[in-house]
């Protein structure tokens, strides 16, 4: 038995050794850059300064949290974060699914690959570049849309300086940048659906729309549930780069979110303890929402764990 167990372990190592070695850099990345920095959260409970360092700085208890939530602007900051993030999540969430379903129906290989390349490409661009495109299109003076608006109405519409239009542009640019890349996961899930199910549905008289509704969507339902649960973690996290690039003083009441506030207070004003306290609160809310979403999915048989 002992020799058999050793032989089995040796065989497993021979088969999986290269894969495990390839996994080591990924494991190190998560340990060094994701788990070790968690220890820095202790700053939220200290009056941190560079001279004493993280462990030498005096304890402040919950004073940072009390100071944080005594700020009269904190309610509007959290409200703006939730509003923008929830809109981004629930408006943007269906687009990768729809895009994957449409791409899956394309039968011309060269056309499918060309479209995939075009919709994946924005994901690899920095928000500074994406922001430049947005400004080129929607700038009030020389933007493409402003020129069209001026030709129709006689005056250019300030797309980036009206809160409603700015929010629409913000959401649309986020969908344009990420929908194509997110669709990869759903395309992989679509490939796992048994083609005989479509044949059976077709024989029963189901058209393409009914096949999508009764075969495609149920077939990728577990993946949709998983992605929705994972997206809950980002509800309190509005990307700083997108806000910073597209924001302007006119829409600052709407664009003042947690990430922007943390940048201004934590980096510009060097109040690291306050920004860490808010970051800890943000993480706890994200964890709570993930657990709630997983609990709801569990009731429908689609839980993550």
CSV table of C-alpha atoms in Angstrom, one decimal:
chain,number,residue,atom,x,y,z
A,1,UNK,CA,0.0,0.0,0.0
A,2,UNK,CA,2.8,2.4,0.9
A,3,UNK,CA,4.6,1.8,-2.3
A,4,UNK,CA,1.4,2.2,-4.2
A,5,UNK,CA,0.6,5.5,-2.6
A,6,UNK,CA,4.2,6.7,-3.3
A,7,UNK,CA,3.8,5.6,-6.9
A,8,UNK,CA,0.5,7.4,-7.2
A,9,UNK,CA,1.9,10.7,-5.8
A,10,UNK,CA,4.9,10.4,-8.2
A,11,UNK,CA,2.7,9.8,-11.1
A,12,UNK,CA,0.5,12.8,-10.2
A,13,UNK,CA,3.6,15.0,-9.9
A,14,UNK,CA,4.9,13.8,-13.3
A,15,UNK,CA,1.5,14.6,-14.8
A,16,UNK,CA,0.7,17.8,-13.0
A,17,UNK,CA,4.2,19.1,-12.1
A,18,UNK,CA,4.6,21.4,-15.1
A,19,UNK,CA,1.1,22.9,-14.4
A,20,UNK,CA,1.9,23.4,-10.7
A,21,UNK,CA,5.2,25.1,-11.6
A,22,UNK,CA,3.3,27.4,-14.0
A,23,UNK,CA,0.9,28.2,-11.1
A,24,UNK,CA,3.7,29.3,-8.7
A,25,UNK,CA,4.2,32.8,-10.1
A,26,UNK,CA,0.4,33.4,-9.9
A,27,UNK,CA,0.4,32.1,-6.3
A,28,UNK,CA,3.3,34.4,-5.4
A,29,UNK,CA,1.6,37.3,-7.1
A,30,UNK,CA,-1.6,36.9,-4.9
A,31,UNK,CA,0.4,36.3,-1.8
A,32,UNK,CA,2.7,39.3,-2.2
A,33,UNK,CA,0.3,41.8,-3.7
A,34,UNK,CA,-3.1,40.7,-2.4
A,35,UNK,CA,-2.7,39.0,1.0
A,36,UNK,CA,0.4,40.5,2.5
A,37,UNK,CA,-1.0,44.1,2.1
A,38,UNK,CA,-4.0,43.1,4.2
A,39,UNK,CA,-1.8,43.6,7.2
A,40,UNK,CA,-1.7,47.3,6.3
A,41,UNK,CA,-5.4,47.7,7.2
A,42,UNK,CA,-4.2,48.2,10.8
A,43,UNK,CA,-3.5,51.8,9.7
A,44,UNK,CA,-7.3,52.4,9.9
A,45,UNK,CA,-7.1,52.0,13.7
A,46,UNK,CA,-3.9,54.1,14.1
A,47,UNK,CA,-2.8,57.7,13.8
A,48,UNK,CA,-0.3,56.8,11.1
A,49,UNK,CA,2.8,58.9,10.3
A,50,UNK,CA,5.9,58.2,8.3
A,51,UNK,CA,8.3,58.7,11.2
A,52,UNK,CA,6.9,55.9,13.4
A,53,UNK,CA,5.8,53.6,10.6
A,54,UNK,CA,2.8,51.2,10.5
A,55,UNK,CA,3.6,49.4,13.7
A,56,UNK,CA,5.1,52.3,15.7
A,57,UNK,CA,2.3,54.8,15.1
A,58,UNK,CA,0.0,55.4,18.1
A,59,UNK,CA,-3.3,53.6,18.2
A,60,UNK,CA,-6.4,55.7,17.5
A,61,UNK,CA,-9.1,53.1,18.0
A,62,UNK,CA,-12.3,53.9,16.2
A,63,UNK,CA,-11.5,57.7,16.0
A,64,UNK,CA,-10.8,57.5,12.3
A,65,UNK,CA,-14.2,56.0,11.6
A,66,UNK,CA,-15.9,58.6,13.8
A,67,UNK,CA,-14.1,61.4,12.1
A,68,UNK,CA,-14.9,59.8,8.7
A,69,UNK,CA,-18.6,59.6,9.2
A,70,UNK,CA,-18.9,63.0,10.9
A,71,UNK,CA,-17.9,64.5,7.5
A,72,UNK,CA,-21.0,66.2,6.1
A,73,UNK,CA,-20.0,65.2,2.6
A,74,UNK,CA,-19.6,61.5,3.3
A,75,UNK,CA,-23.3,60.6,2.7
A,76,UNK,CA,-23.2,62.1,-0.7
A,77,UNK,CA,-19.9,60.4,-1.5
A,78,UNK,CA,-21.3,57.0,-0.6
A,79,UNK,CA,-24.6,57.7,-2.4
A,80,UNK,CA,-22.7,58.8,-5.6
A,81,UNK,CA,-20.6,55.6,-5.4
A,82,UNK,CA,-23.6,53.3,-5.0
A,83,UNK,CA,-25.6,55.1,-7.7
A,84,UNK,CA,-22.8,55.0,-10.3
A,85,UNK,CA,-21.7,51.5,-9.4
A,86,UNK,CA,-25.2,49.9,-9.4
A,87,UNK,CA,-26.0,51.6,-12.7
A,88,UNK,CA,-22.7,50.3,-14.2
A,89,UNK,CA,-23.4,46.8,-12.9
A,90,UNK,CA,-27.0,46.3,-13.8
A,91,UNK,CA,-27.0,48.3,-17.1
A,92,UNK,CA,-23.7,46.9,-18.3
A,93,UNK,CA,-24.1,43.3,-17.1
A,94,UNK,CA,-26.4,42.1,-19.9
A,95,UNK,CA,-24.3,43.5,-22.7
A,96,UNK,CA,-21.5,40.8,-22.6
A,97,UNK,CA,-24.2,38.1,-22.5
A,98,UNK,CA,-26.0,39.5,-25.5
A,99,UNK,CA,-22.7,40.0,-27.4
A,100,UNK,CA,-21.6,36.5,-26.7
A,101,UNK,CA,-24.9,35.1,-27.9
A,102,UNK,CA,-24.8,37.1,-31.1
A,103,UNK,CA,-21.2,36.1,-31.8
A,104,UNK,CA,-22.1,32.5,-31.2
A,105,UNK,CA,-24.7,32.7,-33.9
A,106,UNK,CA,-22.3,34.0,-36.5
A,107,UNK,CA,-21.3,31.2,-38.9
A,108,UNK,CA,-18.7,33.1,-41.1
A,109,UNK,CA,-15.4,32.4,-39.3
A,110,UNK,CA,-13.5,35.4,-40.7
A,111,UNK,CA,-16.3,37.8,-39.9
A,112,UNK,CA,-16.6,36.4,-36.4
A,113,UNK,CA,-12.9,36.7,-35.7
A,114,UNK,CA,-12.8,40.3,-37.1
A,115,UNK,CA,-15.7,41.4,-34.8
A,116,UNK,CA,-14.2,39.6,-31.8
A,117,UNK,CA,-10.9,41.5,-32.4
A,118,UNK,CA,-12.7,44.8,-32.6
A,119,UNK,CA,-14.8,44.3,-29.5
A,120,UNK,CA,-11.9,42.9,-27.4
A,121,UNK,CA,-9.5,45.6,-28.3
A,122,UNK,CA,-10.8,48.5,-26.1
A,123,UNK,CA,-10.1,46.4,-23.0
A,124,UNK,CA,-6.4,46.6,-23.6
A,125,UNK,CA,-6.4,50.4,-23.9
A,126,UNK,CA,-5.7,52.7,-20.9
A,127,UNK,CA,-8.5,54.9,-19.7
A,128,UNK,CA,-6.4,57.9,-20.7
A,129,UNK,CA,-6.7,56.8,-24.4
A,130,UNK,CA,-10.4,55.9,-24.0
A,131,UNK,CA,-11.0,59.3,-22.4
A,132,UNK,CA,-9.3,61.0,-25.4
A,133,UNK,CA,-11.7,59.2,-27.7
A,134,UNK,CA,-14.6,60.3,-25.6
A,135,UNK,CA,-13.5,63.9,-25.5
A,136,UNK,CA,-12.9,63.8,-29.3
A,137,UNK,CA,-16.5,62.7,-29.8
A,138,UNK,CA,-18.3,64.7,-27.1
A,139,UNK,CA,-16.2,67.9,-26.5
A,140,UNK,CA,-18.5,70.9,-26.6
A,141,UNK,CA,-16.4,73.0,-29.0
A,142,UNK,CA,-14.9,70.7,-31.5
A,143,UNK,CA,-16.4,67.3,-30.7
A,144,UNK,CA,-18.1,65.2,-33.4
A,145,UNK,CA,-21.4,65.0,-31.6
A,146,UNK,CA,-21.3,68.7,-30.8
A,147,UNK,CA,-20.8,69.5,-34.5
A,148,UNK,CA,-23.8,67.3,-35.3
A,149,UNK,CA,-25.9,68.9,-32.6
A,150,UNK,CA,-24.9,72.4,-33.8
A,151,UNK,CA,-25.9,71.5,-37.4
A,152,UNK,CA,-29.3,70.4,-36.2
A,153,UNK,CA,-30.2,72.8,-33.5
A,154,UNK,CA,-27.9,75.7,-34.2
A,155,UNK,CA,-25.9,75.3,-31.0
A,156,UNK,CA,-23.6,72.7,-29.5
A,157,UNK,CA,-24.9,70.6,-26.6
A,158,UNK,CA,-22.6,70.4,-23.6
A,159,UNK,CA,-22.6,66.6,-23.4
A,160,UNK,CA,-19.8,66.4,-20.8
A,161,UNK,CA,-21.1,69.3,-18.7
A,162,UNK,CA,-24.7,68.0,-18.1
A,163,UNK,CA,-25.0,65.5,-15.3
A,164,UNK,CA,-27.5,63.3,-17.1
A,165,UNK,CA,-25.6,63.2,-20.4
A,166,UNK,CA,-22.2,62.8,-18.6
A,167,UNK,CA,-23.6,59.8,-16.6
A,168,UNK,CA,-24.8,58.2,-19.9
A,169,UNK,CA,-21.4,58.8,-21.5
A,170,UNK,CA,-19.7,57.4,-18.4
A,171,UNK,CA,-21.8,54.2,-18.5
A,172,UNK,CA,-21.5,53.8,-22.3
A,173,UNK,CA,-17.8,54.2,-22.3
A,174,UNK,CA,-17.4,51.6,-19.6
A,175,UNK,CA,-19.6,49.1,-21.5
A,176,UNK,CA,-17.7,49.8,-24.7
A,177,UNK,CA,-14.4,49.1,-23.0
A,178,UNK,CA,-15.2,46.0,-21.1
A,179,UNK,CA,-18.2,44.2,-22.7
A,180,UNK,CA,-16.1,42.5,-25.4
A,181,UNK,CA,-13.6,41.1,-23.1
A,182,UNK,CA,-16.2,40.0,-20.6
A,183,UNK,CA,-18.0,38.1,-23.4
A,184,UNK,CA,-15.1,35.6,-23.6
A,185,UNK,CA,-16.4,33.8,-20.5
A,186,UNK,CA,-19.9,33.5,-21.8
A,187,UNK,CA,-18.6,32.3,-25.2
A,188,UNK,CA,-16.7,29.5,-23.4
A,189,UNK,CA,-19.9,28.6,-21.6
A,190,UNK,CA,-21.9,28.6,-24.8
A,191,UNK,CA,-19.5,26.1,-26.4
A,192,UNK,CA,-20.3,23.6,-23.6
A,193,UNK,CA,-24.0,23.5,-24.5
A,194,UNK,CA,-24.9,20.2,-26.2
A,195,UNK,CA,-25.8,21.0,-29.9
A,196,UNK,CA,-28.5,18.2,-29.9
A,197,UNK,CA,-30.6,20.5,-27.6
A,198,UNK,CA,-30.8,23.1,-30.4
A,199,UNK,CA,-31.7,20.3,-32.9
A,200,UNK,CA,-34.4,19.1,-30.6
A,201,UNK,CA,-35.8,22.6,-30.1
A,202,UNK,CA,-35.7,23.2,-33.8
A,203,UNK,CA,-37.6,20.0,-34.5
A,204,UNK,CA,-40.2,21.2,-32.0
A,205,UNK,CA,-40.7,24.3,-34.0
A,206,UNK,CA,-38.7,26.8,-31.9
A,207,UNK,CA,-37.3,29.7,-33.8
A,208,UNK,CA,-33.9,31.3,-33.0
A,209,UNK,CA,-35.3,33.6,-30.4
A,210,UNK,CA,-37.1,30.7,-28.6
A,211,UNK,CA,-33.9,28.6,-28.8
A,212,UNK,CA,-32.0,31.4,-27.1
A,213,UNK,CA,-34.6,31.8,-24.4
A,214,UNK,CA,-35.2,28.1,-23.7
A,215,UNK,CA,-31.8,26.5,-24.5
A,216,UNK,CA,-29.0,29.1,-24.5
A,217,UNK,CA,-29.8,31.2,-21.4
A,218,UNK,CA,-30.6,28.1,-19.2
A,219,UNK,CA,-27.4,26.5,-20.4
A,220,UNK,CA,-25.2,29.4,-19.3
A,221,UNK,CA,-27.3,30.3,-16.2
A,222,UNK,CA,-24.7,29.0,-13.7
A,223,UNK,CA,-22.0,31.2,-15.3
A,224,UNK,CA,-24.4,34.2,-15.3
A,225,UNK,CA,-25.1,33.7,-11.6
A,226,UNK,CA,-21.4,33.3,-10.9
A,227,UNK,CA,-20.5,36.5,-12.7
A,228,UNK,CA,-23.3,38.4,-11.1
A,229,UNK,CA,-22.1,37.3,-7.6
A,230,UNK,CA,-18.6,38.4,-8.4
A,231,UNK,CA,-19.8,41.7,-9.7
A,232,UNK,CA,-21.3,42.5,-6.3
A,233,UNK,CA,-17.8,42.8,-4.9
A,234,UNK,CA,-17.3,45.9,-7.1
A,235,UNK,CA,-20.6,47.7,-6.1
A,236,UNK,CA,-18.7,50.0,-3.7
A,237,UNK,CA,-15.7,50.3,-6.1
A,238,UNK,CA,-16.0,52.8,-8.9
A,239,UNK,CA,-12.9,52.8,-11.0
A,240,UNK,CA,-10.7,55.9,-10.2
A,241,UNK,CA,-9.1,56.1,-13.6
A,242,UNK,CA,-12.4,56.4,-15.5
A,243,UNK,CA,-13.8,59.0,-13.1
A,244,UNK,CA,-10.6,61.0,-13.0
A,245,UNK,CA,-10.2,61.1,-16.8
A,246,UNK,CA,-13.9,61.9,-17.6
A,247,UNK,CA,-14.7,64.0,-14.6
A,248,UNK,CA,-14.8,67.8,-14.6
A,249,UNK,CA,-15.7,70.5,-12.0
A,250,UNK,CA,-19.2,70.9,-13.4
A,251,UNK,CA,-20.2,67.3,-12.6
A,252,UNK,CA,-18.1,67.1,-9.4
A,253,UNK,CA,-21.2,66.7,-7.3
A,254,UNK,CA,-22.0,63.5,-9.1
A,255,UNK,CA,-18.4,62.3,-9.8
A,256,UNK,CA,-17.2,62.7,-6.2
A,257,UNK,CA,-17.0,59.0,-5.3
A,258,UNK,CA,-15.0,57.0,-2.7
A,259,UNK,CA,-12.0,56.4,-5.0
A,260,UNK,CA,-11.7,60.1,-5.8
A,261,UNK,CA,-12.1,61.1,-2.2
A,262,UNK,CA,-9.5,58.6,-1.1
A,263,UNK,CA,-7.1,60.0,-3.7
A,264,UNK,CA,-7.6,63.6,-2.6
A,265,UNK,CA,-7.5,62.9,1.1
A,266,UNK,CA,-5.1,59.9,1.3
A,267,UNK,CA,-2.5,60.9,-1.3
A,268,UNK,CA,-2.8,64.7,-1.7
A,269,UNK,CA,-3.4,65.5,2.0
A,270,UNK,CA,-1.4,62.4,3.3
A,271,UNK,CA,-4.3,61.4,5.7
A,272,UNK,CA,-3.6,57.7,5.1
A,273,UNK,CA,-5.5,56.5,8.2
A,274,UNK,CA,-8.8,58.1,7.0
A,275,UNK,CA,-8.6,56.7,3.5
A,276,UNK,CA,-7.7,53.3,4.8
A,277,UNK,CA,-10.7,53.4,7.2
A,278,UNK,CA,-13.0,54.2,4.3
A,279,UNK,CA,-11.3,51.5,2.2
A,280,UNK,CA,-11.9,48.9,5.0
A,281,UNK,CA,-15.6,50.0,5.1
A,282,UNK,CA,-15.8,49.6,1.3
A,283,UNK,CA,-14.4,46.1,1.4
A,284,UNK,CA,-16.7,45.0,4.2
A,285,UNK,CA,-19.8,46.3,2.3
A,286,UNK,CA,-18.5,44.5,-0.8
A,287,UNK,CA,-18.1,41.2,1.1
A,288,UNK,CA,-21.6,41.6,2.6
A,289,UNK,CA,-23.1,42.1,-0.8
A,290,UNK,CA,-21.3,39.1,-2.2
A,291,UNK,CA,-22.6,36.9,0.6
A,292,UNK,CA,-26.1,38.2,0.1
A,293,UNK,CA,-26.0,37.6,-3.7
A,294,UNK,CA,-24.6,34.1,-3.1
A,295,UNK,CA,-27.4,33.4,-0.6
A,296,UNK,CA,-30.0,34.5,-3.2
A,297,UNK,CA,-28.4,32.4,-5.9
A,298,UNK,CA,-28.2,29.5,-3.6
A,299,UNK,CA,-32.0,29.5,-3.2
A,300,UNK,CA,-32.2,29.1,-7.0
A,301,UNK,CA,-29.6,26.4,-7.1
A,302,UNK,CA,-26.9,28.6,-8.6
A,303,UNK,CA,-24.6,29.4,-5.7
A,304,UNK,CA,-20.9,30.0,-6.0
A,305,UNK,CA,-20.0,27.8,-3.1
